[in-house]
PDB file of C-alpha atoms in Angstrom:
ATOM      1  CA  UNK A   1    -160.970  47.494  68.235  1.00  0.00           C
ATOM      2  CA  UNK A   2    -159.834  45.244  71.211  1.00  0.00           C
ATOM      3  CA  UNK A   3    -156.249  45.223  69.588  1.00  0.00           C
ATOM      4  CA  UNK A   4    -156.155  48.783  69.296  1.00  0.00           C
ATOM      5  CA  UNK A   5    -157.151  49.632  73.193  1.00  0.00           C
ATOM      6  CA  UNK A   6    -154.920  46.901  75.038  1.00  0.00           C
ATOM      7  CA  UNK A   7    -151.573  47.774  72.672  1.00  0.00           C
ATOM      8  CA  UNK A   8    -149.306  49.839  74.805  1.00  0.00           C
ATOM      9  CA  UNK A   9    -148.105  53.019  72.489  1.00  0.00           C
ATOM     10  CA  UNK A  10    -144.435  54.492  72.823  1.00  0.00           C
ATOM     11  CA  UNK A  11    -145.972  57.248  74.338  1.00  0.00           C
ATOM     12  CA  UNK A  12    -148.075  55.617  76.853  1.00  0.00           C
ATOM     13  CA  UNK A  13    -144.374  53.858  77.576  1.00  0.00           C
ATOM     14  CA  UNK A  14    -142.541  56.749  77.915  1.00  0.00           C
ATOM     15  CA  UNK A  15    -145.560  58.194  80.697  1.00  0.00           C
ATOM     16  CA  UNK A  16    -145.616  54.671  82.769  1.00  0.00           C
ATOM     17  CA  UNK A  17    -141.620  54.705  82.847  1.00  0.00           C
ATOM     18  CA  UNK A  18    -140.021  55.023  86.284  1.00  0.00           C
ATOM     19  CA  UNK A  19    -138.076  58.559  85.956  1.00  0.00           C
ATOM     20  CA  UNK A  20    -134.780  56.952  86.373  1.00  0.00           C
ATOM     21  CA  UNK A  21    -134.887  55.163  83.422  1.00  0.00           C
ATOM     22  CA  UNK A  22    -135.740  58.543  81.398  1.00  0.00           C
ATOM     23  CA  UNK A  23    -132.276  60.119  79.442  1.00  0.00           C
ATOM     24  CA  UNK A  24    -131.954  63.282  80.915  1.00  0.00           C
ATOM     25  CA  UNK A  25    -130.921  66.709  79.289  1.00  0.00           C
ATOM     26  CA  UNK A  26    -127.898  66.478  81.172  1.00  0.00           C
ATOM     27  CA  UNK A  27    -127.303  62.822  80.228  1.00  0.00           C
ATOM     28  CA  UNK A  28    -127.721  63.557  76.154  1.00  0.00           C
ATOM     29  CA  UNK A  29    -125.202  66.687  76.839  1.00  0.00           C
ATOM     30  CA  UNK A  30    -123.152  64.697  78.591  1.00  0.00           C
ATOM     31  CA  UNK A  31    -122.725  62.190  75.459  1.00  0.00           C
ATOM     32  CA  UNK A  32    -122.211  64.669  72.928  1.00  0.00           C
ATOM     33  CA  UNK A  33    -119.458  66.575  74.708  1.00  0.00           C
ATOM     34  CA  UNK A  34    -117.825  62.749  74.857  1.00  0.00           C
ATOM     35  CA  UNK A  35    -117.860  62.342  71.140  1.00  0.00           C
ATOM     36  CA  UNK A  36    -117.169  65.993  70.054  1.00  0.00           C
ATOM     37  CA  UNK A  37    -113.889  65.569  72.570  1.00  0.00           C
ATOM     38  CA  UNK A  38    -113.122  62.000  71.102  1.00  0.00           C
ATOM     39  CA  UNK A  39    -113.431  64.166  67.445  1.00  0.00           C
ATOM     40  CA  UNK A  40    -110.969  66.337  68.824  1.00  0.00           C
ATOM     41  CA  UNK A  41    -108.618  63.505  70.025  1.00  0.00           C
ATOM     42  CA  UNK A  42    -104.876  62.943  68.072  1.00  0.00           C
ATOM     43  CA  UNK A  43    -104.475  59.574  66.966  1.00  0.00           C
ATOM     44  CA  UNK A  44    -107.196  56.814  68.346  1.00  0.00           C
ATOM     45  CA  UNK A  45    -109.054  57.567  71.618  1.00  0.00           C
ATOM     46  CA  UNK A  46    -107.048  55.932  74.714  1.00  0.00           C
ATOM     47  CA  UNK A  47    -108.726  54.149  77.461  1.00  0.00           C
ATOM     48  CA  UNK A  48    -109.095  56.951  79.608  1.00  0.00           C
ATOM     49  CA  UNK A  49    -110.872  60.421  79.236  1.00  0.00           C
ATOM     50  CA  UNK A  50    -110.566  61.581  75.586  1.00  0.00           C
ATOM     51  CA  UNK A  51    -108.084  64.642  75.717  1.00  0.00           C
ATOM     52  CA  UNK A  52    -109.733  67.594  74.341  1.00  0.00           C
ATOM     53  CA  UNK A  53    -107.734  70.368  71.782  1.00  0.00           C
ATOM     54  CA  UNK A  54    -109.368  73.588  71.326  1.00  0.00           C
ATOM     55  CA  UNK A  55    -109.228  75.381  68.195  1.00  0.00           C
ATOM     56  CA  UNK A  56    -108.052  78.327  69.457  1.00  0.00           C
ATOM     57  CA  UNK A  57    -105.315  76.614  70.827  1.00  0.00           C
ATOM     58  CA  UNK A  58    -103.833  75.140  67.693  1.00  0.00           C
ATOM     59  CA  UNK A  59    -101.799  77.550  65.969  1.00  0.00           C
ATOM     60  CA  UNK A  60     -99.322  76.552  68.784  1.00  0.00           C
ATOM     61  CA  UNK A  61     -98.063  73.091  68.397  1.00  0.00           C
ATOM     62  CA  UNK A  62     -97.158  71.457  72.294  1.00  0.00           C
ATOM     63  CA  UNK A  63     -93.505  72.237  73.136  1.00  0.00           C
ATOM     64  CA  UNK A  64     -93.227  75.189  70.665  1.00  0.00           C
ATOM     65  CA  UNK A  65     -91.471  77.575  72.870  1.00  0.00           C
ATOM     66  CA  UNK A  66     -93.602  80.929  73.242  1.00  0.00           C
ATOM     67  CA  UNK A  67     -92.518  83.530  70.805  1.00  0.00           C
ATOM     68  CA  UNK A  68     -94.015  87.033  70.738  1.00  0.00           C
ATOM     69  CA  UNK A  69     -93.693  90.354  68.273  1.00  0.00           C
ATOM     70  CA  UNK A  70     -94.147  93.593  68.566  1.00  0.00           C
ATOM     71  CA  UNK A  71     -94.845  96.394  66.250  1.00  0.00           C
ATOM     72  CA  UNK A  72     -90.997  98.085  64.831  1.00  0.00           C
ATOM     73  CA  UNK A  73     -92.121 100.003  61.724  1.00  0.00           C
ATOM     74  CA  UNK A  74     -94.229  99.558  59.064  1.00  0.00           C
ATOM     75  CA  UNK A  75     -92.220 100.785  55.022  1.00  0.00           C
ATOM     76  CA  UNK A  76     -93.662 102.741  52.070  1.00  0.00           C
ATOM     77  CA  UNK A  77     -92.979 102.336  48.685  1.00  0.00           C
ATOM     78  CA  UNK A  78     -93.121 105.972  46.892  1.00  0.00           C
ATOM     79  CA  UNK A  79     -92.431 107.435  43.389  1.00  0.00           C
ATOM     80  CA  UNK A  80     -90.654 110.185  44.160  1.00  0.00           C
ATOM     81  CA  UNK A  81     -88.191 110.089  47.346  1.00  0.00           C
ATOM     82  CA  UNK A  82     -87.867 113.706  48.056  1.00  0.00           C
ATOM     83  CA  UNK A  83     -91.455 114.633  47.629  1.00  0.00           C
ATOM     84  CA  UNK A  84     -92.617 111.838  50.053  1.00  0.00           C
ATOM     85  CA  UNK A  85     -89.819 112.908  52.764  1.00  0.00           C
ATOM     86  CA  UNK A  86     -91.918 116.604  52.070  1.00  0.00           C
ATOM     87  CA  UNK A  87     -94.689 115.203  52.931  1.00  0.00           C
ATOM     88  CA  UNK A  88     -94.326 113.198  55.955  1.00  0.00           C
ATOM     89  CA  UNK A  89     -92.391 115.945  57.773  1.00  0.00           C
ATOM     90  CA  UNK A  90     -95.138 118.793  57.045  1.00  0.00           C
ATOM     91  CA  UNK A  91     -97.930 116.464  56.818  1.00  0.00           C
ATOM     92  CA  UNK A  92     -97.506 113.977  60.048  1.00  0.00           C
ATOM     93  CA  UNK A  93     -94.491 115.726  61.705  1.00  0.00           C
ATOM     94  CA  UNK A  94     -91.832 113.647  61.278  1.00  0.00           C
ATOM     95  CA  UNK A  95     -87.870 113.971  61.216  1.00  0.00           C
ATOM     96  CA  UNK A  96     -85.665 111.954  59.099  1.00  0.00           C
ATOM     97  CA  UNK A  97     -83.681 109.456  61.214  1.00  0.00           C
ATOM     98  CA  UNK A  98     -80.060 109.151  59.904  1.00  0.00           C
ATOM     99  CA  UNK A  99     -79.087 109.441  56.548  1.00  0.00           C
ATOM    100  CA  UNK A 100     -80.658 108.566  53.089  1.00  0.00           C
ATOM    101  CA  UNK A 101     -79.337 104.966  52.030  1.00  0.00           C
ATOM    102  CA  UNK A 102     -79.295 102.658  49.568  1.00  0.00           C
ATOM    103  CA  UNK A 103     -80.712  99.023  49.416  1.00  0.00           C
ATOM    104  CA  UNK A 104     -78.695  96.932  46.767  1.00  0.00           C
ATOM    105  CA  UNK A 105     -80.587  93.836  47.110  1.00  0.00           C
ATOM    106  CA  UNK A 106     -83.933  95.776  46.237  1.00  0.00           C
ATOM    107  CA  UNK A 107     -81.972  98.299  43.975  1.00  0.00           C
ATOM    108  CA  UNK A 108     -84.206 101.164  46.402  1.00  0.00           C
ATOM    109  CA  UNK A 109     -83.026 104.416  48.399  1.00  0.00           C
ATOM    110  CA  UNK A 110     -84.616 104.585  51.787  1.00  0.00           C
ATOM    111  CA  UNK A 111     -84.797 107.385  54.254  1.00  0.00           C
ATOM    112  CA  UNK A 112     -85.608 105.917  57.742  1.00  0.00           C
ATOM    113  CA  UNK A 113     -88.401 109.004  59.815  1.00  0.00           C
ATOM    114  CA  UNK A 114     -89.993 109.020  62.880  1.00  0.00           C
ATOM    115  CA  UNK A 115     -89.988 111.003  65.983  1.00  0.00           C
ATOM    116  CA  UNK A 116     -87.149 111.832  68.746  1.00  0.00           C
ATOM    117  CA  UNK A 117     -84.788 109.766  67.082  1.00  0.00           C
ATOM    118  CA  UNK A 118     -87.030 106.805  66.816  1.00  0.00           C
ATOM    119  CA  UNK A 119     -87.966 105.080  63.678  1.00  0.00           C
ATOM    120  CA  UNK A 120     -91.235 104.982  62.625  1.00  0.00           C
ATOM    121  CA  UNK A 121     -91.498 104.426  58.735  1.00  0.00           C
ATOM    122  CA  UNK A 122     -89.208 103.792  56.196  1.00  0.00           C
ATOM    123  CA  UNK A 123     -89.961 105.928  52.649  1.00  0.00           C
ATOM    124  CA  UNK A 124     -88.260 103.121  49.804  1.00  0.00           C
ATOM    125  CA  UNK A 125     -87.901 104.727  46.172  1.00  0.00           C
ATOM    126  CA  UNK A 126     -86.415 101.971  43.291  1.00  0.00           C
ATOM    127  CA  UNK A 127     -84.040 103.261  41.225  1.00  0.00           C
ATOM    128  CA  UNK A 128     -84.402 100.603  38.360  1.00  0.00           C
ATOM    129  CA  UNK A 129     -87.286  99.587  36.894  1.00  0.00           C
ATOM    130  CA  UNK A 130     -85.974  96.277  36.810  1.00  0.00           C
ATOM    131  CA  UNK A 131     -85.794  96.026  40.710  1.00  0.00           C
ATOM    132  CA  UNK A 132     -88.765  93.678  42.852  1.00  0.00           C
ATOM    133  CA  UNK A 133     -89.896  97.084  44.294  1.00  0.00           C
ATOM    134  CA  UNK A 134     -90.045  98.551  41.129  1.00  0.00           C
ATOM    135  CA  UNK A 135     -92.227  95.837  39.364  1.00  0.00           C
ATOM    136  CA  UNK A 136     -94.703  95.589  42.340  1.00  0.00           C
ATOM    137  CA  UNK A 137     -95.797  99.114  42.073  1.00  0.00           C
ATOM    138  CA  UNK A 138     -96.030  98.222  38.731  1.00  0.00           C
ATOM    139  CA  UNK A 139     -98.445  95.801  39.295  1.00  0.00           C
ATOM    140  CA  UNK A 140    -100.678  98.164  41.910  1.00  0.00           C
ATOM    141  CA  UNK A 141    -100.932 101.047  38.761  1.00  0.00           C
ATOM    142  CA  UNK A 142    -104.298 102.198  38.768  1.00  0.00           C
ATOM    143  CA  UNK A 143    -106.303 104.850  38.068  1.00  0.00           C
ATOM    144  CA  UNK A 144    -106.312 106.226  41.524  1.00  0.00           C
ATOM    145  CA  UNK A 145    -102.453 105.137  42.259  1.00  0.00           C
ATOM    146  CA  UNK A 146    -101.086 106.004  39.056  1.00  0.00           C
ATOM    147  CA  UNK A 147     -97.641 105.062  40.314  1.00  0.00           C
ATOM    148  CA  UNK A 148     -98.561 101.754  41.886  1.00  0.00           C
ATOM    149  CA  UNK A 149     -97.317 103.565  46.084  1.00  0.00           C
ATOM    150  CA  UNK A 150     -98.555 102.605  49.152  1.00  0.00           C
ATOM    151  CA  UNK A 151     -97.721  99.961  51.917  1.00  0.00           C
ATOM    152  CA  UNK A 152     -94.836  97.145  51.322  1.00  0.00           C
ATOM    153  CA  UNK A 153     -93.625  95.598  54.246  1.00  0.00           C
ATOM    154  CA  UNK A 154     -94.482  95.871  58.109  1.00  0.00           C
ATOM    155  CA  UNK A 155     -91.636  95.219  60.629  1.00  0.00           C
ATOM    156  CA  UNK A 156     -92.038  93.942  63.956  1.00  0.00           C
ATOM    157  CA  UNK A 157     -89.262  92.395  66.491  1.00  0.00           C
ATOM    158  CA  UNK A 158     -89.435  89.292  68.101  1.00  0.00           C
ATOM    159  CA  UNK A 159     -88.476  87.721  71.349  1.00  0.00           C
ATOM    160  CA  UNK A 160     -87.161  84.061  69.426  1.00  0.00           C
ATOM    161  CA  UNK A 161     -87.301  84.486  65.728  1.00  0.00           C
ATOM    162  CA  UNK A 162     -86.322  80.427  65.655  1.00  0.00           C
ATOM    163  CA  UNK A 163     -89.488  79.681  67.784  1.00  0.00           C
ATOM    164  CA  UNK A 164     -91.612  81.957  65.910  1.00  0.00           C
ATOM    165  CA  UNK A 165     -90.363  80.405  62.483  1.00  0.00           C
ATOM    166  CA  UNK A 166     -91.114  76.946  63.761  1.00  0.00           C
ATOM    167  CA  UNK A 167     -94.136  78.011  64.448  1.00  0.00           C
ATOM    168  CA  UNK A 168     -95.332  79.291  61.157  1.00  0.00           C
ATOM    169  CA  UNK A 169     -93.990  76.191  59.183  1.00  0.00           C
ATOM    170  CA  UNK A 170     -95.854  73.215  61.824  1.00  0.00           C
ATOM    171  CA  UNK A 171     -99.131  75.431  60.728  1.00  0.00           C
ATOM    172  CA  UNK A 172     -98.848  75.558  57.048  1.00  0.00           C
ATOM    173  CA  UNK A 173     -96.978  78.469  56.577  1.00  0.00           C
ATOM    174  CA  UNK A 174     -93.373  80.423  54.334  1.00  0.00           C
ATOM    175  CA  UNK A 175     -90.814  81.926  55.065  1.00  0.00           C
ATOM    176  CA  UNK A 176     -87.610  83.398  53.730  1.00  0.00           C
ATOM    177  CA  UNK A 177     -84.158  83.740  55.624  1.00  0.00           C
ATOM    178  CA  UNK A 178     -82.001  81.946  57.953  1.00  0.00           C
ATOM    179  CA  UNK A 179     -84.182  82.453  61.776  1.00  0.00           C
ATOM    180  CA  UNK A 180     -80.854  80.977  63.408  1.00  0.00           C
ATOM    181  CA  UNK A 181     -78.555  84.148  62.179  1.00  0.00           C
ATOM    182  CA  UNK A 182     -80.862  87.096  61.606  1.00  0.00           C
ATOM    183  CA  UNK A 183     -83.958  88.343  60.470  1.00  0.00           C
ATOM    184  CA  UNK A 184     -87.451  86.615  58.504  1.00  0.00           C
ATOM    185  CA  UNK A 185     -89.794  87.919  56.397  1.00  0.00           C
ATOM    186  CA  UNK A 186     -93.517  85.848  56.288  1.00  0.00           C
ATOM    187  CA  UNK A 187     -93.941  84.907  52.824  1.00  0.00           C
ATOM    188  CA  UNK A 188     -97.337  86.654  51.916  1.00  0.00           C
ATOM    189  CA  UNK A 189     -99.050  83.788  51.532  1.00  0.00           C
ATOM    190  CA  UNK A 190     -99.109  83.244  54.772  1.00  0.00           C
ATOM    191  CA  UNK A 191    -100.333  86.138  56.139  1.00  0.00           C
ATOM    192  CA  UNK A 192    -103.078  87.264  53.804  1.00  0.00           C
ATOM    193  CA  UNK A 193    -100.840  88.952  51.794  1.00  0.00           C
ATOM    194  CA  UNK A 194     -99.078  91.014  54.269  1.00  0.00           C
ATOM    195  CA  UNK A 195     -94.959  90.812  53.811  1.00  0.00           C
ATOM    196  CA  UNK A 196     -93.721  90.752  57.260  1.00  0.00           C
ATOM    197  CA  UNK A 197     -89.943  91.296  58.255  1.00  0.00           C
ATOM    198  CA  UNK A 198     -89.230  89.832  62.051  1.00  0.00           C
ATOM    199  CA  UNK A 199     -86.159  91.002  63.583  1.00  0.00           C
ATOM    200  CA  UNK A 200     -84.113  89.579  66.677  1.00  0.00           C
ATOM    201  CA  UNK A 201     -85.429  91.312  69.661  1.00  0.00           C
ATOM    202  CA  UNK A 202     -82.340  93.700  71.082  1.00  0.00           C
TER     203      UNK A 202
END
């Protein structure tokens, strides 16, 4: 009984305490900022303040230059060239844009449209079966799409391809092309499988 009444408790400690030996809130904040920002740290924490990276910050490596794109034109693959170039001038109100073309690299005709003179879509059509265009509305057959059209590529221009290519590798992601002479496209695996063309800003 007498050992029980004399024997100070934790809590009776914690009450008798002067208050400035008490952590404060802002004290226990104040610790875990320090070792989420020495988490955040590259390479070992120096002696001075831990340098903090933010997340949102880190799709830009430091001394990437600053690259930016803008929307060009977005392409659609289609079935039947004619019939789609119908459409898009009753439907939407479009023009074609120059002249019909042909793509020997993707074995496709294209007809640039858009309005005033300015591009806004490209209609592509393979001619082969055989063709990459060709076997990828092959692969999108279904039920609902029973030719496999719809969306293939958006197009946007860029301000420093080089920049913008550097930047996509140091974070993990593909491309295809030479960034020094011309255009890019994003490999779709790196942009949840969305091919992207990026042309030199003119």
């Amino acid at each position: 009984m007498s050992s029980h009444s004399t024997s100070a408790s934790p809590r009776s400690t914690a009450r008798s305490a002067p208050p400035s030996s008490r952590p404060t809130a802002p004290e226990r904040s104040s610790t875990r900022a320090a070792r989420s920002s020495a988490n955040r740290t590259f390479g070992k924490p120096s002696d001075g303040p831990p340098r903090r990276v933010l997340v949102c910050a880190a799709h830009r490596p430091e001394g990437t230059p600053v690259s930016n794109i803008t929307f060009k034109h977005y392409t659609v693959a289609v079935h039947d060239l004619d019939s789609a170039i119908n459409q898009y001038e009753t439907r939407f109100g479009m023009s074609k844009v120059g002249e019909r073309a042909y793509n020997n690299i993707g074995k496709f005709n294209f007809q640039p449209m858009g309005f005033d003179g300015k591009t806004m879509c490209h209609l592509i059509c393979p001619d082969t079966p055989d063709g990459p265009i060709a076997k990828l509305m092959l692969e999108r057959v279904n039920p609902f799409n029973p030719h496999g059209e719809g969306i293939y590529l958006l197009a946007y221009d860029c301000d420093n391809v080089k920049a913008f290519a550097d930047q996509i590798v140091a974070n993990g992601g593909k491309f295809n092309g030479n960034p020094e002479t011309g255009n890019i496209w994003v490999h779709p695996t790196s942009s949840n499988f969305v091919l992207m063309e990026i042309f030199p800003k003119r």
